[in-house]
mmCIF file of C-alpha atoms and ligand atoms in Angstrom:
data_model
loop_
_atom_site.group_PDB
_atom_site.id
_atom_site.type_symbol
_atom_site.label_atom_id
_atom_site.label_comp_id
_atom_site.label_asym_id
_atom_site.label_seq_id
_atom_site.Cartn_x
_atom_site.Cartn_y
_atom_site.Cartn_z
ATOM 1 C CA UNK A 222 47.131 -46.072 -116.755
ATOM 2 C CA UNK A 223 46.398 -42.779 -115.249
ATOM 3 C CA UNK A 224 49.053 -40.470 -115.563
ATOM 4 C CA UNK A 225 47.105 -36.860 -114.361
ATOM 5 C CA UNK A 226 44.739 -36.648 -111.726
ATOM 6 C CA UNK A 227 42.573 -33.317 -109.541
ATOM 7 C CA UNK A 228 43.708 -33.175 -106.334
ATOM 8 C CA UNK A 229 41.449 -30.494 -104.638
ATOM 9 C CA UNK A 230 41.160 -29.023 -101.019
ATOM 10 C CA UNK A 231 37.767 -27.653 -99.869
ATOM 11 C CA UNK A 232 37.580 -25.118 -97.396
ATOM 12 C CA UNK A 233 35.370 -22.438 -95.634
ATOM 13 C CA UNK A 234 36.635 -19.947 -97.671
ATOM 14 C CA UNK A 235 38.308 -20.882 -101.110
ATOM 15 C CA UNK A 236 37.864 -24.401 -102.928
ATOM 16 C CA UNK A 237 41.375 -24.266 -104.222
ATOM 17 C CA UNK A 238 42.475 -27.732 -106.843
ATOM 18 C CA UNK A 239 45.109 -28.632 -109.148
ATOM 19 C CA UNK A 240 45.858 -30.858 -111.879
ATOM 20 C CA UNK A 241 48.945 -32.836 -110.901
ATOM 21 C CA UNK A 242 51.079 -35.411 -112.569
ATOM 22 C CA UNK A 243 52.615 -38.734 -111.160
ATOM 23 C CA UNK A 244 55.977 -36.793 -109.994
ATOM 24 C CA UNK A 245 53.711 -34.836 -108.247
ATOM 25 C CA UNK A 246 54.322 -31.592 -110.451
ATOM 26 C CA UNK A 247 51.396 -28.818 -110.584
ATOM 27 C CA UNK A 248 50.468 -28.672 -114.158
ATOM 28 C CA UNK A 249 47.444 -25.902 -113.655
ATOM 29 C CA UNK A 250 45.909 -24.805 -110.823
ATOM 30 C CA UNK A 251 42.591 -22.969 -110.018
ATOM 31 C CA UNK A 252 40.770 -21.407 -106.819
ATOM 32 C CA UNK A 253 37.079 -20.547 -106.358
ATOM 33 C CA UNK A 254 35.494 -18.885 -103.683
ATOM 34 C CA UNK A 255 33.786 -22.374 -102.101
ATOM 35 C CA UNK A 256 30.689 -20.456 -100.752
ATOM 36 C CA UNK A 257 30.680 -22.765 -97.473
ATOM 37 C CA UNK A 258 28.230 -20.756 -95.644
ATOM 38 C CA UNK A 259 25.363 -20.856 -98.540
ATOM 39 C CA UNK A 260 24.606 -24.466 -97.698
ATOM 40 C CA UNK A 261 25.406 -28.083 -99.342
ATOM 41 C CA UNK A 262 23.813 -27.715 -102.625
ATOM 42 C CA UNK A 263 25.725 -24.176 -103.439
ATOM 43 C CA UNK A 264 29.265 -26.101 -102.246
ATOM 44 C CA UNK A 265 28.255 -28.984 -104.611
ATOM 45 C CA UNK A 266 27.075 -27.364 -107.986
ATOM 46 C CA UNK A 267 30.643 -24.984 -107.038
ATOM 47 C CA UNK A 268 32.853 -28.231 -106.818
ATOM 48 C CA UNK A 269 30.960 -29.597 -109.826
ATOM 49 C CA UNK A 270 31.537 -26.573 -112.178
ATOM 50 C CA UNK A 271 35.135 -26.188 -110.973
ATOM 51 C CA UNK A 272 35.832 -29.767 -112.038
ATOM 52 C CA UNK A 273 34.329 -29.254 -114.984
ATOM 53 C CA UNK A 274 36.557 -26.118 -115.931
ATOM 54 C CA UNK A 275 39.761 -27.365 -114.404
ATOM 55 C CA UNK A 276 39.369 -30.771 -116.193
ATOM 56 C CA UNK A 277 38.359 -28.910 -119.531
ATOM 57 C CA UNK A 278 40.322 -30.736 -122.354
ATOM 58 C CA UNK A 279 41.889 -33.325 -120.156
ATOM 59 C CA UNK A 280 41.332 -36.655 -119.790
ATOM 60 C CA UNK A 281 40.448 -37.247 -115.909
ATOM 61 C CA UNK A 282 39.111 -40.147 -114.295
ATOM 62 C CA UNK A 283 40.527 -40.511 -110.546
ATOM 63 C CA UNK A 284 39.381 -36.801 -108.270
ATOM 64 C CA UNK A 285 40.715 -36.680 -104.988
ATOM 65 C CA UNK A 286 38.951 -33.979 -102.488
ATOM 66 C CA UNK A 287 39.560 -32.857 -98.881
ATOM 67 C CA UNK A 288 36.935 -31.519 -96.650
ATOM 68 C CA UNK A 289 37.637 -30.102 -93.015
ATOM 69 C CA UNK A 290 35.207 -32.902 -91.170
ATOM 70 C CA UNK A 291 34.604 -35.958 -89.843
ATOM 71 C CA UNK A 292 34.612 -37.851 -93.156
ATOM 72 C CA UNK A 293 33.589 -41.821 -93.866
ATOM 73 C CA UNK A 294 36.139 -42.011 -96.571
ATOM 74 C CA UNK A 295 35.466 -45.770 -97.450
ATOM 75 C CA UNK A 296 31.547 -44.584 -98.186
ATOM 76 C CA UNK A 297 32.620 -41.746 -99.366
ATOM 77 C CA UNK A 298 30.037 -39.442 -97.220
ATOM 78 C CA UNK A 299 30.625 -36.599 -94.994
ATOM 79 C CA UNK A 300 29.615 -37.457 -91.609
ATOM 80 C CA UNK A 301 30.222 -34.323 -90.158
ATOM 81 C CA UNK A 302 31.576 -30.771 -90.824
ATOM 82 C CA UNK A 303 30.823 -28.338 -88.085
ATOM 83 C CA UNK A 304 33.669 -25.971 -89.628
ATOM 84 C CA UNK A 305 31.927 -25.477 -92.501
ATOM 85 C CA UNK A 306 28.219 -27.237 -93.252
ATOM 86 C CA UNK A 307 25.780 -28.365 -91.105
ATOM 87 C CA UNK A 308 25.567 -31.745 -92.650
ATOM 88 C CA UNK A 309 25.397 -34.981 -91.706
ATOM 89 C CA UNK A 310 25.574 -37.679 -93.126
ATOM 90 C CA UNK A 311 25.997 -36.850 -96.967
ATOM 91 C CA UNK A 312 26.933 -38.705 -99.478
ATOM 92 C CA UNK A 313 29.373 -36.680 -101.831
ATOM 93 C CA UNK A 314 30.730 -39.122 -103.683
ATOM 94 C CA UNK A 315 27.000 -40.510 -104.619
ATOM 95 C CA UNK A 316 25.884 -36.863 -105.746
ATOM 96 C CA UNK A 317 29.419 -36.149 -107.675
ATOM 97 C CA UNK A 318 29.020 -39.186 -109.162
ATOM 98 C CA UNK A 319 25.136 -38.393 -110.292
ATOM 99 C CA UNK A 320 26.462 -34.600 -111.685
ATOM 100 C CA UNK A 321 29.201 -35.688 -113.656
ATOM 101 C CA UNK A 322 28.948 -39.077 -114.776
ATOM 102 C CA UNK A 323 30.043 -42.817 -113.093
ATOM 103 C CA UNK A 324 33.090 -43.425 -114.915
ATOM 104 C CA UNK A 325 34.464 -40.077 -112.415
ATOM 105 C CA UNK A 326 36.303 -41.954 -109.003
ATOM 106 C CA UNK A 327 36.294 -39.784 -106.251
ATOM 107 C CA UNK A 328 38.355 -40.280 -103.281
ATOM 108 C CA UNK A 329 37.193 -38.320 -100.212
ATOM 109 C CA UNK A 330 39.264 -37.368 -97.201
ATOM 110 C CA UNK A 331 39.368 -35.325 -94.563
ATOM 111 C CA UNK A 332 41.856 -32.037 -95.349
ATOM 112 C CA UNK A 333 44.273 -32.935 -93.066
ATOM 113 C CA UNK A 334 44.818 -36.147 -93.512
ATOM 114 C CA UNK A 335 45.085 -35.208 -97.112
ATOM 115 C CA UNK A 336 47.682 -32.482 -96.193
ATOM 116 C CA UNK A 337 49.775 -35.673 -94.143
ATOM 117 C CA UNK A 338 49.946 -36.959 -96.943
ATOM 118 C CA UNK A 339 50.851 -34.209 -99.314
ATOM 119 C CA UNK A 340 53.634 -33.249 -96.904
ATOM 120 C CA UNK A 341 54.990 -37.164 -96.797
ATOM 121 C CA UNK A 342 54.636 -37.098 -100.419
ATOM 122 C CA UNK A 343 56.188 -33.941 -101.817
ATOM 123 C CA UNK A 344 57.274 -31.671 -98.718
ATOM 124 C CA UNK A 345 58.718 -31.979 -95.272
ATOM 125 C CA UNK A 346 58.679 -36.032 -94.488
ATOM 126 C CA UNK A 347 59.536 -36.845 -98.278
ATOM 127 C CA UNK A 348 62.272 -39.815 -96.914
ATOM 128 C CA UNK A 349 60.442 -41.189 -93.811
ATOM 129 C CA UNK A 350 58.293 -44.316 -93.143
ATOM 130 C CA UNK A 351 55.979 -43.123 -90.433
ATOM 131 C CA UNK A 352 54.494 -39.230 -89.227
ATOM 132 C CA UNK A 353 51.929 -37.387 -87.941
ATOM 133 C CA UNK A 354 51.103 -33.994 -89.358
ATOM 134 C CA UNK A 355 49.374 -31.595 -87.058
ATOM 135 C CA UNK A 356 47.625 -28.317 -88.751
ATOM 136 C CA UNK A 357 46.963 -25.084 -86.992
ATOM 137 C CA UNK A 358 44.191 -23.937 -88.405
ATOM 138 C CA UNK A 359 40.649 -22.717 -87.470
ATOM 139 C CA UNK A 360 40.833 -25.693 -85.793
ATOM 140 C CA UNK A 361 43.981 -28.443 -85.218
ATOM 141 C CA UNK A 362 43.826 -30.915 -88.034
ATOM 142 C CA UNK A 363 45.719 -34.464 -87.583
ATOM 143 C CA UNK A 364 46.894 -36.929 -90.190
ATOM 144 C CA UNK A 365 49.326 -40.258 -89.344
ATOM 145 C CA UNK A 366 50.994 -41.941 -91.654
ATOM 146 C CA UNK A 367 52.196 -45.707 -90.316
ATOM 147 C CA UNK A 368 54.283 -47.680 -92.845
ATOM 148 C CA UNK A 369 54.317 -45.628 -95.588
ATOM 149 C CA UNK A 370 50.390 -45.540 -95.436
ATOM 150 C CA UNK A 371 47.496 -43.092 -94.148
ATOM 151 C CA UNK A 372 46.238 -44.481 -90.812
ATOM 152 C CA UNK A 373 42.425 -43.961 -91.466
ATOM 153 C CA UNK A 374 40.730 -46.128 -88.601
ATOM 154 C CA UNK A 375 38.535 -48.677 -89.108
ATOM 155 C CA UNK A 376 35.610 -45.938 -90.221
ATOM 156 C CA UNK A 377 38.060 -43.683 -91.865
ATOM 157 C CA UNK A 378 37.753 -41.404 -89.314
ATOM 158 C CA UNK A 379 41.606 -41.763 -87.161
ATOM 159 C CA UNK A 380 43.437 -38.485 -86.880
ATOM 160 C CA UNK A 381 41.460 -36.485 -84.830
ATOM 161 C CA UNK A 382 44.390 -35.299 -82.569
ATOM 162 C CA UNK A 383 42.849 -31.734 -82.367
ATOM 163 C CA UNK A 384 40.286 -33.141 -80.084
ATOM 164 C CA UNK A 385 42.453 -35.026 -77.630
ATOM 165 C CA UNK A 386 42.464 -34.016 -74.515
ATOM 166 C CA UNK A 387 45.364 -31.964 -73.116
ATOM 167 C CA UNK A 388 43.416 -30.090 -69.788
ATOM 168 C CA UNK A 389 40.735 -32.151 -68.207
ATOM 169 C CA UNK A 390 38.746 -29.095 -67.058
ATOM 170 C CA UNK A 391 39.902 -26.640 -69.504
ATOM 171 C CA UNK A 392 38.187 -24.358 -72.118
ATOM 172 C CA UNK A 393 34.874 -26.077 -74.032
ATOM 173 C CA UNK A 394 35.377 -26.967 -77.644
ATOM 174 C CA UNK A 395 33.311 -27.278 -80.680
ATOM 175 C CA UNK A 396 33.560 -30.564 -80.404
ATOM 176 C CA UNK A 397 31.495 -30.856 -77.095
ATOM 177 C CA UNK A 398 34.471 -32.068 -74.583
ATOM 178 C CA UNK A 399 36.548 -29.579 -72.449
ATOM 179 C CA UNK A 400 40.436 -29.213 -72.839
ATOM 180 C CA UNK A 401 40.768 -30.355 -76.360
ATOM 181 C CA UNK A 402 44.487 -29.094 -77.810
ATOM 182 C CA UNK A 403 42.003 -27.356 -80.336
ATOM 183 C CA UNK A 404 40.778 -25.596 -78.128
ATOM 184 C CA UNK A 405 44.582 -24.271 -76.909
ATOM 185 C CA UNK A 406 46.281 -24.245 -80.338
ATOM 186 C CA UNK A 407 44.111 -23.590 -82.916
ATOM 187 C CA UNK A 408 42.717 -19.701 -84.360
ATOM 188 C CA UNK A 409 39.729 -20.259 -82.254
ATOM 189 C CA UNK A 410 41.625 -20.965 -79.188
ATOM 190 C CA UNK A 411 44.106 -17.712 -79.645
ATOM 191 C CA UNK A 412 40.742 -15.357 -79.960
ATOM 192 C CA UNK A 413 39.200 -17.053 -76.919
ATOM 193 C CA UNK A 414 42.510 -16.198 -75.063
ATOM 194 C CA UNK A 415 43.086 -12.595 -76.278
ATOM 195 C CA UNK A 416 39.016 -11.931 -75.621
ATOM 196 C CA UNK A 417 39.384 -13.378 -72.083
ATOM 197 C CA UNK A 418 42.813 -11.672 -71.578
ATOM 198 C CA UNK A 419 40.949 -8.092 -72.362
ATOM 199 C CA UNK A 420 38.729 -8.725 -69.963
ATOM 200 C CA UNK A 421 40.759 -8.136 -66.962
ATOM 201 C CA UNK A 422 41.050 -4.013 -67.799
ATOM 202 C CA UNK A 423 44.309 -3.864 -65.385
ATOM 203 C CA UNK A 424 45.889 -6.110 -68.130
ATOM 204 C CA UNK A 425 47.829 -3.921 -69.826
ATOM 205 C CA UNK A 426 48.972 -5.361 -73.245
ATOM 206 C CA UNK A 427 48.794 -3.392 -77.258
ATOM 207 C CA UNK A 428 46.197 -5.971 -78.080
ATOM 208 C CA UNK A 429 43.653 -3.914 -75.963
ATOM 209 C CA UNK A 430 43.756 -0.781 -79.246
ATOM 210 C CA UNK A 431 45.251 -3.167 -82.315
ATOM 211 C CA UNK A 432 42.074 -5.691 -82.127
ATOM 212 C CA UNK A 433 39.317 -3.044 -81.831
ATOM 213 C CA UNK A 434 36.940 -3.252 -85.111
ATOM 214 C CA UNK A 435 39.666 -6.101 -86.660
ATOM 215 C CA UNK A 436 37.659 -9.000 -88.646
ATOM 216 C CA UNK A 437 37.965 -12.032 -86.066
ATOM 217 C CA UNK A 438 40.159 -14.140 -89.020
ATOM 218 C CA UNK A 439 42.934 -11.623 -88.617
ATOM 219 C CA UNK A 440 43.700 -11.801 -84.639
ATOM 220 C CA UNK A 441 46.393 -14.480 -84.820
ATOM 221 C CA UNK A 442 48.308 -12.471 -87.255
ATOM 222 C CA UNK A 443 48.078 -9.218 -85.064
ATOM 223 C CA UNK A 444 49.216 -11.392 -81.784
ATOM 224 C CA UNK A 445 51.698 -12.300 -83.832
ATOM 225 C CA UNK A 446 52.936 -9.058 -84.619
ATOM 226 C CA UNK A 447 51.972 -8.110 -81.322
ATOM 227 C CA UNK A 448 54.174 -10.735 -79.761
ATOM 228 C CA UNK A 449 57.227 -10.276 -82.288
ATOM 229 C CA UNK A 450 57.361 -6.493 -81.177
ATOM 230 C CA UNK A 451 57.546 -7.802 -77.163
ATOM 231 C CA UNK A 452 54.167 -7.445 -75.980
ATOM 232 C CA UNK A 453 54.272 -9.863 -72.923
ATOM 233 C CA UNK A 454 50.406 -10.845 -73.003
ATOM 234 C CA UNK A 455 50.411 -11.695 -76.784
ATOM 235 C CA UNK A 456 54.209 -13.628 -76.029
ATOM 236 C CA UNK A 457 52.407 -15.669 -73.333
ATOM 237 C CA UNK A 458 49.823 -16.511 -75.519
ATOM 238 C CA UNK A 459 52.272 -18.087 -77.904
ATOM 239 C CA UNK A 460 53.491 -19.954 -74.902
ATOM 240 C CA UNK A 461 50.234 -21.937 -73.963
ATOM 241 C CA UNK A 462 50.022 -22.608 -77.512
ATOM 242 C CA UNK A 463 53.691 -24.074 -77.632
ATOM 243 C CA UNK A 464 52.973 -26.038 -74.421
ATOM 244 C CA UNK A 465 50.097 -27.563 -75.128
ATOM 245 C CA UNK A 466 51.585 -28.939 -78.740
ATOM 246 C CA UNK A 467 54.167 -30.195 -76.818
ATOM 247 C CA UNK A 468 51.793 -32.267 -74.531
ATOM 248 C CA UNK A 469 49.959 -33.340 -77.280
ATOM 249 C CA UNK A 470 53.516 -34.520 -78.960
ATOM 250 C CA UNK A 471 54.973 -36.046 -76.172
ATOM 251 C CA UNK A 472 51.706 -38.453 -76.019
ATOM 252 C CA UNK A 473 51.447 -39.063 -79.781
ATOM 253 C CA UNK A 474 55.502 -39.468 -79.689
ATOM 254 C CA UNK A 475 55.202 -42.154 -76.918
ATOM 255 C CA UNK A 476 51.906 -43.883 -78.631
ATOM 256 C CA UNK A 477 53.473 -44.399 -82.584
ATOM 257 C CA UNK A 478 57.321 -44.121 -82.115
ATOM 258 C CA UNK A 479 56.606 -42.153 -85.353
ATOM 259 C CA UNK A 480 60.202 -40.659 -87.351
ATOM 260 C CA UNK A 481 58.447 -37.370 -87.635
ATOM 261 C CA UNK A 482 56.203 -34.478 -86.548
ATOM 262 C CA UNK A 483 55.130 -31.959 -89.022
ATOM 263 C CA UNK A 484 53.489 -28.971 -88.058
ATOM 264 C CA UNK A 485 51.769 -26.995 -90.444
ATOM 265 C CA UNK A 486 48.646 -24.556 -91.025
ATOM 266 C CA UNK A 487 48.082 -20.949 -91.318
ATOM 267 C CA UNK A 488 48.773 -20.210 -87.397
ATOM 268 C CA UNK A 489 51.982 -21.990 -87.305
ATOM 269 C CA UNK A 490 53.155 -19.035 -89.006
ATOM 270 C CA UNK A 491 54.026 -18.111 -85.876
ATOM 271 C CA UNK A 492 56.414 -21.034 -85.638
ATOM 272 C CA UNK A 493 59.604 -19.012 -83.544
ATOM 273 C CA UNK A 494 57.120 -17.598 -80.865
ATOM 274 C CA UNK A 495 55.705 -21.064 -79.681
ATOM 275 C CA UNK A 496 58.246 -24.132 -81.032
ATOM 276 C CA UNK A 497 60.579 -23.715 -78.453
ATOM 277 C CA UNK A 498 58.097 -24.519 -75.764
ATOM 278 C CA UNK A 499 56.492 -27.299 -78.156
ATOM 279 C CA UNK A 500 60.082 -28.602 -77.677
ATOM 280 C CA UNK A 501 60.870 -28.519 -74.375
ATOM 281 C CA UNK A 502 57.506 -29.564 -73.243
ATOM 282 C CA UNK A 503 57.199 -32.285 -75.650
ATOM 283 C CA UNK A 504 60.643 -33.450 -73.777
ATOM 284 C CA UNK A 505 60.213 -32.672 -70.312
ATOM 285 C CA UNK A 506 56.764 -35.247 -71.090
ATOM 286 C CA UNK A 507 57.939 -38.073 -73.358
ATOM 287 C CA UNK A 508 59.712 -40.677 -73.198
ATOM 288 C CA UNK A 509 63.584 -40.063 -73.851
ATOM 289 C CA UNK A 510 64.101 -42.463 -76.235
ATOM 290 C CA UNK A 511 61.293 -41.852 -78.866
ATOM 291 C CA UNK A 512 61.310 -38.525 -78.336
ATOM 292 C CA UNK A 513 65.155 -38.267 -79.338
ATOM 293 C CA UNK A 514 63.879 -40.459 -82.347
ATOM 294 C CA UNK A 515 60.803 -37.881 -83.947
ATOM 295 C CA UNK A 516 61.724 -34.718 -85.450
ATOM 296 C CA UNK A 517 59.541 -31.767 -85.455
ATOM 297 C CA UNK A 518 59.744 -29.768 -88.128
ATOM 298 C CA UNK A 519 57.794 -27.280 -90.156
ATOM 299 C CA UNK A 520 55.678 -28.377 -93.273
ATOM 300 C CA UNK A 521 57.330 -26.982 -96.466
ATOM 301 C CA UNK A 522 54.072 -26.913 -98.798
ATOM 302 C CA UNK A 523 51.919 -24.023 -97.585
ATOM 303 C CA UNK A 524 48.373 -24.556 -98.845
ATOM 304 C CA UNK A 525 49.486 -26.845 -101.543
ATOM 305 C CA UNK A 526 49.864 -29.488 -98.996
ATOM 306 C CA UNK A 527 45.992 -30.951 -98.761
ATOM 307 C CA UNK A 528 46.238 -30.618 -102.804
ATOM 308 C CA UNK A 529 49.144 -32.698 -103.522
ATOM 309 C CA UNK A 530 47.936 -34.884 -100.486
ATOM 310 C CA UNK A 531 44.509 -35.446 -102.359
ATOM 311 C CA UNK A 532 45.884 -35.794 -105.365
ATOM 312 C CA UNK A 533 48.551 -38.545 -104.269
ATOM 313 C CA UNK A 534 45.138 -40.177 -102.697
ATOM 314 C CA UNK A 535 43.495 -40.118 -105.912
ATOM 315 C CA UNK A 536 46.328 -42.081 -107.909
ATOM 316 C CA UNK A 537 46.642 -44.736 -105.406
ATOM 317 C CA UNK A 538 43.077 -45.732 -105.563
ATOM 318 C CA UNK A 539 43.496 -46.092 -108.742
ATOM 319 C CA UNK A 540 46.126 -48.877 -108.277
ATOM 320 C CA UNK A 541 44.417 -50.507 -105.772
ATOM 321 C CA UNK A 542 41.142 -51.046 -108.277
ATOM 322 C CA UNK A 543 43.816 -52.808 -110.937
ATOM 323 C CA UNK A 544 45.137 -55.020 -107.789
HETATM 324 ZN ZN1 ZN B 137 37.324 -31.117 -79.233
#
């Protein structure tokens, strides 16, 4: 019977983990710098030494990990991560397995579909059947749970909802297609709007002096501040980002009749300057009925939510090996 599991998030930045208990309780936590941009084989002997240390005189058999990407969580092999590694096609849970012994069972998901989960499990959606979480991030994450369960697809690859498309002939994303609600609602999308906003020099807005020689990462946060002290060009940008979460809601809404959207992510910080016109969008669009139905609310667990989520993902498994 496994009572403790690792539940651990991987991103660009910081490989953050936890040990966690059945009731879902934090019992020690750590956080690395992941060293992303070095390559796989950095990322990998990283992830290996921090389960080594966080697992250090504990008895741990089921690991659950999230990684921003297109992830084949059945194989257990990264398809794709354009966010953070040029990889393709690698199998993690092959070369885990090889650096710290067989008798280790990794689960792998993709980060947001582990932070849908943590947020059903522990935060914002605790009581309901069925939700999607969306997560504003570098990019716009999806998860959806259906019956109590992750939706993974038949590849394990369902949830991409940052790469629907919202504008047919809008802005290009990462991704390849034009229009994506990444591409409107994500970090990326808010510096592609405040660097084409500057470039019309009649615009007059603060932005123009308060995001000279600023590190890209921290533009949201200054439109934020920006837009909370009544600039009108960093207020409208808040707008597009409201209205195209709504359009992306009112479609997922009508699609799943789901109880429950939860928003989440380090941009939705900015939750009072776009969720009114996430809300009135999303019901101008939908259909009355299911719309009345889902509530949108905010997720409750911060960056703790793809750690819990993982870690929730890792216990299961190990139920379903005894069934
Ligand atoms: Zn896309």
């Amino acid at each position: 019977m496994v009572d403790k599991v690792i539940g651990i998030d991987i991103g660009g930045t910081n490989l953050r983990g936890a040990l966690v208990n059945k009731d879902g309780n934090i019992l020690k936590r750590m956080k690395i710098s992941s060293r992303a941009d070095q390559g796989i084989d950095e990322l990998v002997d990283n992830l290996a030494g921090f389960i080594k240390e966080i697992s250090e005189g504990e008895s741990v058999s089921n690991i659950g990990i999230g990684i921003p990407g297109i992830i084949d969580s059945k194989e257990g092999v990264i398809t794709q991560a354009p966010n953070i590694l040029n990889v393709d096609d690698y199998p993690l849970r092959a070369v885990l397995n090889e650096k710290l012994g067989r008798d280790i069972h990794f689960v792998i998901e993709n980060d947001s579909n582990s932070a849908a989960v943590g947020e059903w499990w522990m935060g914002a959606s605790k009581d309901v059947n069925s939700m999607i979480m969306l997560t504003m991030g570098t990019g716009v994450g999806g998860g959806i749970i259906l019956n109590g369960k992750l939706w993974t697809g038949d590849d394990g690859m369902a949830g991409e909802i940052g790469h629907i498309t919202i504008y047919p002939d809008g802005a290009r994303c990462n991704c390849g297609n034009y229009g994506c609600l990444e591409s409107y609602a994500s970090a990326t999308a808010i510096r592609r709007m405040v660097r084409e906003g500057l470039e019309d020099k009649s615009l007059d807005t603060t932005l123009r002096e308060s995001t000279k020689n600023v590190e890209p990462e921290d533009i949201p946060q200054i439109v934020m501040e920006a837009a909370s002290a009544g600039d009108d060009f960093s207020l409208s940008i808040w707008l597009e980002v409201g209205k195209a979460l709504g359009i992306a809601i009112a479609s997922l809404v009508n699609l799943l009749n789901v109880e429950m959207v939860v928003i989440g992510g380090g941009v939705s910080n900015a939750w009072d300057l776009f969720i009114d016109a996430t809300y009135k969008e999303a019901h101008r669009r939908a259909l009355r009925a299911p719309m009345e139905r889902a509530e949108i609310k905010r997720g409750l667990l911060g960056d703790d939510a793809g750690i819990l989520g993982s870690a929730y993902l890792a216990f299961k498994s190990d139920n379903e090996k005894k069934s």
